[in-house]
XYZ file of C-alpha atoms in Angstrom:
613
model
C 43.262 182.299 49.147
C 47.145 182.290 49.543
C 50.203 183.510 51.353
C 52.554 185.903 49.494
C 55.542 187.157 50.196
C 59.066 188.224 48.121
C 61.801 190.827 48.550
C 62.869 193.572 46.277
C 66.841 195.131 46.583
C 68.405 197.477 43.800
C 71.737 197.190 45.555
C 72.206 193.516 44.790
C 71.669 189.984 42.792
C 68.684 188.476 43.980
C 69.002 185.320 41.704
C 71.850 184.110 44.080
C 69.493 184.529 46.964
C 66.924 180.919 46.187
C 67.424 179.699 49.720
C 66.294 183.292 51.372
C 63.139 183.709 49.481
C 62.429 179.726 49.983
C 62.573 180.052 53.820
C 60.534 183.569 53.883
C 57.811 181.481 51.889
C 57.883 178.169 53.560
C 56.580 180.642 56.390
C 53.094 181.010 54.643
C 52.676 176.939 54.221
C 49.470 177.151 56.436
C 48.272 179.461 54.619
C 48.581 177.949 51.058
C 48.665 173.688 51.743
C 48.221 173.014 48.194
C 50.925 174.045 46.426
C 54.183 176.771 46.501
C 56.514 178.334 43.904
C 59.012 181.153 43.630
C 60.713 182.937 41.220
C 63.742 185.688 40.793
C 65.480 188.012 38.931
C 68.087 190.495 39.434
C 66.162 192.652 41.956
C 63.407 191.074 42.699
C 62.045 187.630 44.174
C 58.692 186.579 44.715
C 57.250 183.608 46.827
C 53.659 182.422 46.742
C 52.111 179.171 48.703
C 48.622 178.083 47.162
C 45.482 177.071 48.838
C 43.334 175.546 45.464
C 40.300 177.322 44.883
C 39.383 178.486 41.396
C 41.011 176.506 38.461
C 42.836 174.024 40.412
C 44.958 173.077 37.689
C 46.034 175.977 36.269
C 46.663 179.196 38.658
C 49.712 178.172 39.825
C 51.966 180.621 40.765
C 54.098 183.379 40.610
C 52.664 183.691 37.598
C 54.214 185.502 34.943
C 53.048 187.668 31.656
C 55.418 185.048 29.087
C 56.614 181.745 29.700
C 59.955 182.792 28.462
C 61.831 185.696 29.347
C 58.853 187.279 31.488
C 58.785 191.153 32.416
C 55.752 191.238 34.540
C 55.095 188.818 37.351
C 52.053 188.376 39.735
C 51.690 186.955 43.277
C 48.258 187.059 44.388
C 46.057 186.286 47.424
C 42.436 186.547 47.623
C 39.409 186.648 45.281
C 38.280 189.154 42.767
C 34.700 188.414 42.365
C 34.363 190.253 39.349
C 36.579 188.214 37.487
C 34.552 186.931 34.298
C 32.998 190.358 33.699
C 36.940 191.816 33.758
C 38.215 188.375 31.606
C 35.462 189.659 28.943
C 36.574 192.966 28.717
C 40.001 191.952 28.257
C 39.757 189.416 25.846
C 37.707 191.925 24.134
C 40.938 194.534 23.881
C 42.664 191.426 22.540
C 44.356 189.532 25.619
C 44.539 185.667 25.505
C 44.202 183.834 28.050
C 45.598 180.281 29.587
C 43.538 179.518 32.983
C 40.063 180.190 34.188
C 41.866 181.482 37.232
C 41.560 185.445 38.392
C 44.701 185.145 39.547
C 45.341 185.788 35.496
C 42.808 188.199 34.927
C 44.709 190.324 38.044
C 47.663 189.670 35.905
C 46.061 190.861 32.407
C 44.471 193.413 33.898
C 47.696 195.392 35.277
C 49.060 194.602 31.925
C 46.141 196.752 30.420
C 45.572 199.392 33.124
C 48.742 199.951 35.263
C 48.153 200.596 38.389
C 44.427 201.846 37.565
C 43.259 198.449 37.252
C 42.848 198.384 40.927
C 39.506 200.949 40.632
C 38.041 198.052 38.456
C 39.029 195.343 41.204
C 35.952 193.966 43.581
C 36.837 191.433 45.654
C 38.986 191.093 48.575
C 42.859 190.517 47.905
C 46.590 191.732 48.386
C 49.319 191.023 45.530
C 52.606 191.936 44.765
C 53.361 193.288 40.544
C 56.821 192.696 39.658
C 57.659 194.740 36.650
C 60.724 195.456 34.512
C 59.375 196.079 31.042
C 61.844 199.037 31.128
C 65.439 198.713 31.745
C 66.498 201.525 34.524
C 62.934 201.821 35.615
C 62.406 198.339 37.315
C 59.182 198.956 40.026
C 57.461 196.764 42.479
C 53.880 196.960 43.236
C 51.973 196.216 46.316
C 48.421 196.481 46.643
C 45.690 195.751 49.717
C 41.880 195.398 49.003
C 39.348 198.180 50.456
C 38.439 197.605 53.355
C 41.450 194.819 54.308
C 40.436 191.915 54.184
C 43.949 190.361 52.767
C 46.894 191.388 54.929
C 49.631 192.616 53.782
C 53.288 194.015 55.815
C 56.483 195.587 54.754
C 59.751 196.314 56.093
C 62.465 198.700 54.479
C 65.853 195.950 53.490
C 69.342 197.306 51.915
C 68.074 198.436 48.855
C 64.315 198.171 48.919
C 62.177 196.090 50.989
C 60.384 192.954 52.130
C 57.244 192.152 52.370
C 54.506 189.425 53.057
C 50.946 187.982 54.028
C 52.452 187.866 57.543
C 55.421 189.302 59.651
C 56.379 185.797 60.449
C 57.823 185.979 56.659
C 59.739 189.287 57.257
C 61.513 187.470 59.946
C 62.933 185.221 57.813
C 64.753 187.179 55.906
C 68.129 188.031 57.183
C 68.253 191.139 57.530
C 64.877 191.883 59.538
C 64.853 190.866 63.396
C 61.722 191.051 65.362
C 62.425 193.558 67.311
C 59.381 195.360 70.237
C 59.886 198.926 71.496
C 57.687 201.373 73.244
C 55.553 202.139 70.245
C 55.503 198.800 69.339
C 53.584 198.089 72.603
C 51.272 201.497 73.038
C 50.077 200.303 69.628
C 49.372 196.643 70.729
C 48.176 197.844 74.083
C 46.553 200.798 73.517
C 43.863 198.741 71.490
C 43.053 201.662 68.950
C 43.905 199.173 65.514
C 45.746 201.804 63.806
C 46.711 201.168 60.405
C 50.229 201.111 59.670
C 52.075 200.984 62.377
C 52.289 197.385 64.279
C 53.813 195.625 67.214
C 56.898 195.305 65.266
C 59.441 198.104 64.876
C 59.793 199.184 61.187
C 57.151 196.867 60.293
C 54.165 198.294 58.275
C 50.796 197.111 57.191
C 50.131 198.362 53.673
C 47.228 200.196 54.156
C 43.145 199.269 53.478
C 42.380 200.321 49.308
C 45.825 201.657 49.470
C 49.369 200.892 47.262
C 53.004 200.988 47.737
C 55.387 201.648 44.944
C 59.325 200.532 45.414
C 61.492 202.022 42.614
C 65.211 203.210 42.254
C 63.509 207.010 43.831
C 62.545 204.909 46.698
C 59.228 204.022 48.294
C 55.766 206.062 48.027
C 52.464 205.166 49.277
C 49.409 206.158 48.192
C 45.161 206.120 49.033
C 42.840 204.757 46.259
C 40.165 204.184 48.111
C 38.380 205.738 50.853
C 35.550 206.359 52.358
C 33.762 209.649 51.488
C 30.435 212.201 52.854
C 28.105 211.883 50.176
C 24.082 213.406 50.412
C 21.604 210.699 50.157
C 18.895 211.261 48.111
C 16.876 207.749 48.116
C 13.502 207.631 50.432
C 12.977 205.070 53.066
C 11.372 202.826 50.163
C 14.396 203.164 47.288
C 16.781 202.470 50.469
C 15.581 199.795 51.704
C 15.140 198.234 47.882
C 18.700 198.997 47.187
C 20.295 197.375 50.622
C 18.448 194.249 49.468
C 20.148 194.867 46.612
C 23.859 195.397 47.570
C 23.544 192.732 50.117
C 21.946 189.811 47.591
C 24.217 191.032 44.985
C 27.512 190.425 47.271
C 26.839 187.302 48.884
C 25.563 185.502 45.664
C 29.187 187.170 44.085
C 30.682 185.189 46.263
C 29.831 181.523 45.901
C 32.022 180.826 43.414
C 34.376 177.871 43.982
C 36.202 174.915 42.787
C 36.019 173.348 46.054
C 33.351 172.404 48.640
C 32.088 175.760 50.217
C 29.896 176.071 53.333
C 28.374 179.115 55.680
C 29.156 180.287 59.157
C 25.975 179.917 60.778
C 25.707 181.350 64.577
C 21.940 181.857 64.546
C 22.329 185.675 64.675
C 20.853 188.295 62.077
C 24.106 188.844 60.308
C 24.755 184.993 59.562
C 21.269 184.130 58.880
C 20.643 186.656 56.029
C 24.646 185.653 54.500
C 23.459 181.786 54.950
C 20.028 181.910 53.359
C 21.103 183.940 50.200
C 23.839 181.532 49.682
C 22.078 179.018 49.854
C 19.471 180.341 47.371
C 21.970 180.766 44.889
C 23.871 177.194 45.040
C 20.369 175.840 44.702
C 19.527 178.251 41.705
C 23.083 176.565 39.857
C 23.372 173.217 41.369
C 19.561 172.291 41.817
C 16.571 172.313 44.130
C 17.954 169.491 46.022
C 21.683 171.293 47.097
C 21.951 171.810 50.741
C 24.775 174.030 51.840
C 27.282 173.179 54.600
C 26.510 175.392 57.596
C 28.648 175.632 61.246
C 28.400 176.823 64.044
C 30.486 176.202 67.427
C 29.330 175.846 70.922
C 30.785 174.615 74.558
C 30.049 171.442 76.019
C 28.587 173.117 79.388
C 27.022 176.249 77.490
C 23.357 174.913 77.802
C 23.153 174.657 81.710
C 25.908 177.254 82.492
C 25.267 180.215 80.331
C 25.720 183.836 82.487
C 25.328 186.906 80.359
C 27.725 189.233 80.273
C 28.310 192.882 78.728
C 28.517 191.297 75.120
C 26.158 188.135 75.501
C 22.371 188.339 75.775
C 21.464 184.470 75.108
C 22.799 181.276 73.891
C 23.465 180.922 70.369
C 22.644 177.294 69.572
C 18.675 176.677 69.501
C 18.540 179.997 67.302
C 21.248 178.850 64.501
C 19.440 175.189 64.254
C 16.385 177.195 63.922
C 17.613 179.402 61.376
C 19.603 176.391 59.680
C 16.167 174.350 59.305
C 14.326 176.940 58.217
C 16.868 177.693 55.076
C 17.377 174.043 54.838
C 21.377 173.677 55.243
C 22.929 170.668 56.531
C 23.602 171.995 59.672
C 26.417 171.298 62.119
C 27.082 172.444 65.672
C 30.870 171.925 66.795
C 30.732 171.084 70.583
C 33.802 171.597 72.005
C 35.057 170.927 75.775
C 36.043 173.994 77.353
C 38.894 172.066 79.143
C 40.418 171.606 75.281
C 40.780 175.979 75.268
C 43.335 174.894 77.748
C 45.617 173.010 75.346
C 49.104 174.653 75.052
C 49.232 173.239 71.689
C 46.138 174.986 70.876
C 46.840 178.118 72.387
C 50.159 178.466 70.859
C 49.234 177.625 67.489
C 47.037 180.578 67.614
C 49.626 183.004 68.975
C 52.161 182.136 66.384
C 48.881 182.485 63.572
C 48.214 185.853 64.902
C 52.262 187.332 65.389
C 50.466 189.668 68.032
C 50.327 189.306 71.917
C 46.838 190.800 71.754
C 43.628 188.287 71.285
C 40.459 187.719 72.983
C 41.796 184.285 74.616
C 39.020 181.581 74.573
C 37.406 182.681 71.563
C 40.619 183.000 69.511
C 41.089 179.363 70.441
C 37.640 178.294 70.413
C 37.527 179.926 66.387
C 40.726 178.356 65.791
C 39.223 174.613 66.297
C 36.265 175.604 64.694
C 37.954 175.981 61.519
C 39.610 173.142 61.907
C 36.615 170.782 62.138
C 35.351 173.034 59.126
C 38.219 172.019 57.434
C 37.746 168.465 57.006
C 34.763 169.044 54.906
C 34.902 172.168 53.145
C 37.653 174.781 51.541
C 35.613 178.084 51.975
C 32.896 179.580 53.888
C 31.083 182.922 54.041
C 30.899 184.610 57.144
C 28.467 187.416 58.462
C 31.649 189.892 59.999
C 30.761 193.194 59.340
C 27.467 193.841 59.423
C 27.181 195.359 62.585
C 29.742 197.977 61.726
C 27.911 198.563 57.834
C 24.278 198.677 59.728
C 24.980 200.308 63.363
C 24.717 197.109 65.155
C 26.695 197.629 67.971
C 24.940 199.526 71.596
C 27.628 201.891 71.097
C 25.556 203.410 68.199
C 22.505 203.604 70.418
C 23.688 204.549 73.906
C 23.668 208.038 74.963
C 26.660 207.878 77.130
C 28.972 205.752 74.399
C 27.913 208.779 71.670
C 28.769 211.537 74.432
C 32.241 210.043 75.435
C 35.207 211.891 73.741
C 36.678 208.570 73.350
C 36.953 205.206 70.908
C 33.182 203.634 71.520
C 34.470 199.856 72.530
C 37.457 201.030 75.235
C 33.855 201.534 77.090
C 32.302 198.313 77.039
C 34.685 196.312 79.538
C 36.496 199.508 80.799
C 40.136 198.835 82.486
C 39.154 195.807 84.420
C 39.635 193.878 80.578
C 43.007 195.390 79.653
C 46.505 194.307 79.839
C 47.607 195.198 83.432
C 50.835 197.109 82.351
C 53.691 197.080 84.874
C 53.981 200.608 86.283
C 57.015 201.506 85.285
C 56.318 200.618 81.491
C 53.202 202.342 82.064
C 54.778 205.559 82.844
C 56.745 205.088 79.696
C 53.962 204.060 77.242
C 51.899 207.168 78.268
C 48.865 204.815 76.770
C 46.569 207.843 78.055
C 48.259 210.755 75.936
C 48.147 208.354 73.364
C 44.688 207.356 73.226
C 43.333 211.789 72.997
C 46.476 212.132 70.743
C 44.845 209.268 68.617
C 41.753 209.884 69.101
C 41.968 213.406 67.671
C 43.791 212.070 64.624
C 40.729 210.004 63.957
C 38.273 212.708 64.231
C 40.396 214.726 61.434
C 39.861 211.986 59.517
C 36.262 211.821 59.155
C 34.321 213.002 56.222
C 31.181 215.463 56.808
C 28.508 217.011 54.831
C 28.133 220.818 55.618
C 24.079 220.452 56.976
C 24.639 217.312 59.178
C 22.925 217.528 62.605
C 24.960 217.410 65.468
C 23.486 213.514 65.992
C 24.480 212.599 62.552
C 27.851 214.545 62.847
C 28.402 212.256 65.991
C 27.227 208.938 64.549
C 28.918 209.697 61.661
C 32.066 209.671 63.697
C 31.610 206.625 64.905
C 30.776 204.831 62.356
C 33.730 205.922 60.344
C 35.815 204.436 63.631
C 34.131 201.179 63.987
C 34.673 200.601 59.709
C 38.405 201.649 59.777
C 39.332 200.581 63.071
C 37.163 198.047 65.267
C 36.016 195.815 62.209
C 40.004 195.961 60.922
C 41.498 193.841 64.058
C 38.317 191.076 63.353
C 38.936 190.746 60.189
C 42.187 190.029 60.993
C 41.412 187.541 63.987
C 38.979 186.114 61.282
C 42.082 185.870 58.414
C 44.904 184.266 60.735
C 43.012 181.675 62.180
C 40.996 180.603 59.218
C 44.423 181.013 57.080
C 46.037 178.917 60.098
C 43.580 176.386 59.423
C 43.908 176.140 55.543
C 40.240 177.644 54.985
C 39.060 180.945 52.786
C 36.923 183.026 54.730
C 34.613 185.481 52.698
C 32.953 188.693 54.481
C 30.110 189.764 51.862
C 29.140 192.543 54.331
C 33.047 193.697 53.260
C 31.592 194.819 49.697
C 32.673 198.028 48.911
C 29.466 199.211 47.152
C 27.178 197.893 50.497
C 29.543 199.830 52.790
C 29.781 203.386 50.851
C 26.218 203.294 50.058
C 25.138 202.305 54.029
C 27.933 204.810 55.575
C 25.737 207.815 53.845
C 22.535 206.537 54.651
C 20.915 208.623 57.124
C 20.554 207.033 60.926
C 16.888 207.750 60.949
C 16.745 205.131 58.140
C 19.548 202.627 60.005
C 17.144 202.699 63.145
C 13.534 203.608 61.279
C 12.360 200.762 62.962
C 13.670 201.548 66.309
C 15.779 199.056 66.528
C 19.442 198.626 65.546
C 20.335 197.116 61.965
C 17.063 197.875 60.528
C 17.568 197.862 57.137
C 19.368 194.698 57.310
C 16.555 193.158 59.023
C 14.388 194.567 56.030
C 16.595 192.336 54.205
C 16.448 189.321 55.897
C 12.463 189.102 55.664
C 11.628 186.175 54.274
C 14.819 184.747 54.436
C 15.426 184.678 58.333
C 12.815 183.440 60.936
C 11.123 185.849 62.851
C 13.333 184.798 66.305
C 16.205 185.380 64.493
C 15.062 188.677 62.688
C 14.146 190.833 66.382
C 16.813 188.461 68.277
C 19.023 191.415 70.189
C 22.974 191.296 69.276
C 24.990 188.663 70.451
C 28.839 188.554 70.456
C 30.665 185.164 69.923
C 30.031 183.054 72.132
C 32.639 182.654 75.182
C 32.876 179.264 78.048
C 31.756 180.144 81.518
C 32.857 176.822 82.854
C 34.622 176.836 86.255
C 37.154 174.567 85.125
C 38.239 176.686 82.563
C 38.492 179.394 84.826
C 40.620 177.379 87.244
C 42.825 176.108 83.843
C 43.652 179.545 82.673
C 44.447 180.915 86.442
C 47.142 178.193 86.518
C 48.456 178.873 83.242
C 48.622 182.969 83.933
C 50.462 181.826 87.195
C 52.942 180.067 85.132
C 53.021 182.481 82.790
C 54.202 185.349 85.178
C 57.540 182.532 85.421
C 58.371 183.147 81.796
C 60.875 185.309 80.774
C 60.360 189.030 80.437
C 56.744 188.776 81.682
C 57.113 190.555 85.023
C 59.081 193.303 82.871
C 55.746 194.313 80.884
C 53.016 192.880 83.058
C 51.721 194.494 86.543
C 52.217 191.241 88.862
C 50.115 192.933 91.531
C 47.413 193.377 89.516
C 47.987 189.698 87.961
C 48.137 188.246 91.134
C 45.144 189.503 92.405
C 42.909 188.159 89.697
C 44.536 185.035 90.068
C 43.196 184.883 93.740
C 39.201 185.592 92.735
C 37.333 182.156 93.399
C 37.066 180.266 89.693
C 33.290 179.689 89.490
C 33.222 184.177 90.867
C 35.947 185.002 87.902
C 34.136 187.530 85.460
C 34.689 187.827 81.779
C 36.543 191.238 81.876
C 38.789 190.026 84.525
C 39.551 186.516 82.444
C 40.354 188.373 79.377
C 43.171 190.190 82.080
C 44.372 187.026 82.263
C 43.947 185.374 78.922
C 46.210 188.071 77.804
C 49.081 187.554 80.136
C 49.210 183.794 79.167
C 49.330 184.503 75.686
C 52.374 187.257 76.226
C 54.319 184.814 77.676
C 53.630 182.416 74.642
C 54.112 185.279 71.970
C 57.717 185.948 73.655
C 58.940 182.694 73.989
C 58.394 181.829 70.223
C 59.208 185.104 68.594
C 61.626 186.003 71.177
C 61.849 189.585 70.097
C 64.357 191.862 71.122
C 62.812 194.203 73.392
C 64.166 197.655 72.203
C 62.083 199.345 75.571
C-alpha cells in the first residue's frame, strides 16, 4: 500500500518542475514511510511514497518499462491478489521480469493489454500509466479498483491535470487552492457519498472500477466495471456451497505479505469468519503452530458503563476473546481512556488524514489509535468491512418502515437530531432537502432490474445497490485514511468483486432463509465461528459513553463555535443548546451534533479554504 500522486501539462516542461512534484508527494509520507521516488519528463511527472509490503527490495518506484530511456511508467497503490497467476501468463507471452513485486506485473500487464488489462486485475488498487511510446500521442492513465477501495482525486491544471491518493496533494501544487462552495458543502452535508463530486470545488474522485484518460483531445472518463441484474439459477444448497466458496477463496487471496500481518478482530460475525480463515491458511503455509495477530479496541469504562443505543446491542469485548480463543490467535484488546478521544493532537491528526469536515467523532479517533498500537507490531491486517452491505446485514434491509421510505435507508437511523446543525441562512442556500429527492432519484435510475422481480425484491434490490455504491464507499474511506495515516494496509476480503456480484443477485429469500439477517454468511462461518458469535445480533463499532467525555467534547464544541468562520456555517442556537444537556443525559445522536462542529473548526483552521459560498 502507497500514496501516489503526479501532474500531467501539454502546455509546458515538466522536467523544470522537480521541486513541485517533490512537495505534492512529500504530502503522501504517511501513507508510504518506507521509501519515495519521482520521476519526469516533458509532460508528465509522477510521485510515489512506499509502504514495504511485497518484495521489499525490489518494487521501488515509479517504476518504469526500461532502465534507460523509458516510455511507459507506473505508480501504483494497492494489491493485486492475482499477481502470480497474471506473472505466469506473461512470462508465458515472453515478458521478463526483475522483482517478485505486482507492482511489475501491473506494469507488464498494461504493456501487454492496454488499458484492458484492468478486466484481468483482482485486487484492490489505484495507479497512474504514464505513456509516450508515440510521439504526438503522449496519454496518461488513471485507474481506481471496483468497488474503491484505493482513493484516487483529480483536478483539471493549465494543460492537463493533477492528481493523487489524497486532495492534500492537489493542494500542493500551485496552481490548485482549496477552495469550499455551496456544492462543496450540500455534498459533505447532505451525507449521500456521491461519487465524484467532493467537498472541494473542481476536485474529483476517479470513480469505483472506473478510468480517466488525459491526452492532447483532453480528458474522458469511462465505467469498466459495474454492477449488473443477473437471474440466479443456483438452489439454496449450490448457494450456500458457492458463498463458502467466494468468501474462503478471498480472504485466503489475501494473506500474502512480506511483512508481519494480523486480523481485525471485534467479536462480531463479519470479523470472526475473515479471522478464522486467515488464520487457517497462515497455519496451512507457515505450520500448525502459527498464531495470527488479532485486535480489537475497547474503552476503559465500557464494561460498567455500556448504554445501547440505535447502532449498539452489547459490548464487544467478551465475544472477540471468545471468538479469538476459539480460532486460536494471539489476541489483543487495545484499552483506551476515553479522556485520550479528547486529545487535540489526536483529533486533528485525523481531520487532516481524512481532508473532510465530516466523521463520526470518537470512533474516527478511537480507530485512529487503534491502528497505531497495531502498528508497532504488524504492517497489514484484514478487516471484516463490508459484509453487512454484500449479505443484508444492516435493520434497514429488514424493517418495514426503512424499505417503505422514499429515501437513503441510513438518513433514518439517527434522523436530524445527528446532523450538522446548518446555520439558517446557509441552509436556505444549500437546499440540502431538494437535494437529497433530486439525488435520491438519480440513484434509483441507476439501479439494475430483472423484468420478473417482485415488488420486495425490486425494493431490496434498491437498497442494496445504495448501501454497495454509497454507504460502504465513505467506510472504506474512514477505514483507508486512518489506517494509511497510521502507516498500516488494510484489506476488505468482503470487497472481492466475484463475492459481491454473485451475492447482489442472490435472491433475499436465500440472504434471510434462515430468518435472520446475513444468513448465508453465517452458513459460512459454521465451524469456524462459535455459536455466540454466529446468532450474536449486529453491532456497530463500538463508541465511549463516559461522562467525562461528554463534558470534554461540550467544552471543545464551545470553543469551537470561537474559531473562525464557524458561526458562518454552523446553527449556534442549535449548538448551544446541546451544549447545555447535562453530560452523563447527552445522547449519541446529539454528541455526533457536536463531534462534528469541533472537527469543522479543526478542518478550517488547517486547510483554511477559501469559502467560495
Amino acid at each position: 500500500m502507497c500514496g501516489i500522486t503526479g501532474w500531467s501539462s501539454f502546455h509546458q516542461d515538466l522536467r523544470r518542475q522537480a521541486p513541485v512534484i517533490e512537495a505534492m508527494t512529500a504530502t503522501m509520507a504517511l501513507r508510504g514511510p518506507d521509501a519515495g521516488g519521482v520521476w519526469l519528463t516533458r509532460h508528465a511527472a509522477l510521485g510515489h511514497r512506499r509502504l514495504s509490503v511485497i518484495d521489499i527490495e525490489g518494487g521501488a518506484q515509479p517504476m518504469a518499462d526500461r532502465p534507460d530511456h523509458p516510455q511507459v511508467v507506473l505508480t501504483y497503490s494497492g494489491e493485486v491478489y492475482n499477481h502470480h497467476h497474471l506473472r505466469t501468463e506473461l512470462a508465458g507471452r515472453g515478458h521478463r521480469f526483475t522483482t517478485r513485486s505486482d507492482t511489475e506485473v501491473v506494469l507488464r500487464a498494461y504493456l501487454e493489454w492496454g488499458d484492458g488489462m484492468v478486466d484481468r486485475l483482482e485486487g484492490m488498487y489505484a495507479f497512474a500509466v504514464w505513456d509516450e511510446r508515440r510521439r504526438g500521442q503522449e496519454r496518461l492513465l488513471l485507474v481506481r479498483d471496483r468497488l474503491g477501495v484505493k482513493p484516487l482525486y483529480w483536478t483539471p491544471v493549465d494543460g492537463g491535470l493533477a492528481f493523487g491518493s489524497e486532495p492534500k496533494a492537489l493542494f500542493a501544487h500551485p496552481e490548485v487552492i482549496p477552495t469550499v462552495d455551496a456544492d462543496g458543502l450540500r455534498h459533505a452535508y447532505g451525507l449521500l457519498f456521491d461519487t465524484g463530486p467532493t467537498v472541494w470545488a473542481g476536485v474529483r474522485e476517479v470513480a469505483p472500477g472506473g478510468m480517466l484518460v488525459l491526452d492532447r483531445a483532453g480528458v474522458r472518463e469511462r465505467c469498466y466495471w459495474e454492477l449488473t441484474a443477473r437471474p440466479h439459477t443456483d438452489g439454496l444448497a449450490a448457494t450456500r456451497e458457492r458463498v463458502a466458496e467466494l468468501v474462503g477463496g478471498a480472504a485466503r487471496a489475501q494473506t500474502e505479505a512480506d511483512v508481519p500481518l494480523c486480523s481485525l478482530l471485534s467479536g462480531g460475525l463479519d470479523s470472526t469468519v475473515v479471522t478464522a480463515l486467515v488464520a487457517d491458511e497462515l497455519r496451512l503455509r507457515q505450520g500448525p503452530d502459527t498464531r495470527l495477530r488479532s485486535y480489537a479496541v475497547d474503552y476503559s469504562d465500557q464494561a460498567e458503563r455500556f448504554t445501547g443505543d440505535v447502532l449498539r446491542t452489547g459490548h464487544d469485548t467478551p465475544f472477540a476473546i471468545e471468538a479469538g480463543a476459539h480460532i486460536g490467535t494471539e489476541h489483543s484488546t487495545v484499552i483506551l481512556d476515553p479522556r485520550a478521544l479528547l486529545d487535540p493532537e489526536h483529533r486533528r491528526a485525523v481531520v487532516v488524514a481524512r481532508d473532510s469536515p465530516i466523521g463520526v467523532g470518537d470512533m474516527d479517533t478511537s480507530l485512529y489509535l487503534l491502528f497505531g498500537e497495531i502498528r508497532r507490531h504488524s504492517t497489514v491486517a484484514l478487516s471484516g468491512e463490508a459484509a453487512d452491505e454484500v449479505f443484508g446485514g444492516y435493520p434497514w434491509f429488514h424493517r418495514p418502515e426503512a424499505l417503505a421510505a422514499p429515501t437513503f435507508p441510513w438518513l433514518l437511523v439517527t434522523g436530524d437530531e445527528a446532523a450538522m446543525p446548518i446555520h439558517p441562512d446557509l441552509a436556505a442556500a444549500l437546499r440540502i432537502g431538494e437535494f437529497h429527492e433530486d439525488t435520491y432519484r438519480t440513484a434509483l435510475a441507476a439501479v439494475p432490474h430483472l423484468p420478473d422481480e417482485t415488488p420486495a425484491e425490486h425494493r431490496l434490490r434498491e437498497v442494496q445497490h445504495f448501501s454497495l455504491t454509497r454507504w460502504l464507499r465513505q467506510l472504506l474511506h474512514r477505514k483507508d485514511r486512518l489506517s494509511m495515516a497510521q502507516g498500516l494496509e488494510v484489506r476488505v476480503p468482503y470487497c472481492d468483486h466475484r463475492l459481491v456480484e454473485y451475492a447482489f443477485n442472490t435472491p433475499w429469500v436465500m440472504k434471510s432463509h434462515d430468518g435472520r439477517e446475513k444468513s448465508l454468511l453465517r452458513d459460512a462461518g459454521h465451524g469456524l465461528a462459535p455459536d455466540s458469535v454466529l446468532w450474536r445480533p449486529k453491532n456497530h463499532y463500538p463508541a465511549t459513553h463516559h461522562a467525562a467525555y461528554n463534558a470534554g467534547l461540550q467544552a471543545l464544541a464551545r470553543a469551537a463555535l470561537d474559531a473562525p468562520y464557524v458561526r458562518d456555517i454552523a446553527d449556534e442556537a442549535v449548538v448551544k443548546a446541546t451544549l447545555d444537556t447535562p453530560a452523563d443525559q447527552l445522547q449519541w445522536g446529539h454528541r455526533l451534533r457536536l463531534e462534528r462542529v469541533v472537527d469543522l473548526a479543526l478542518w478550517l483552521d488547517h486547510h483554511r479554504p477559501v469559502l467560495a459560498v
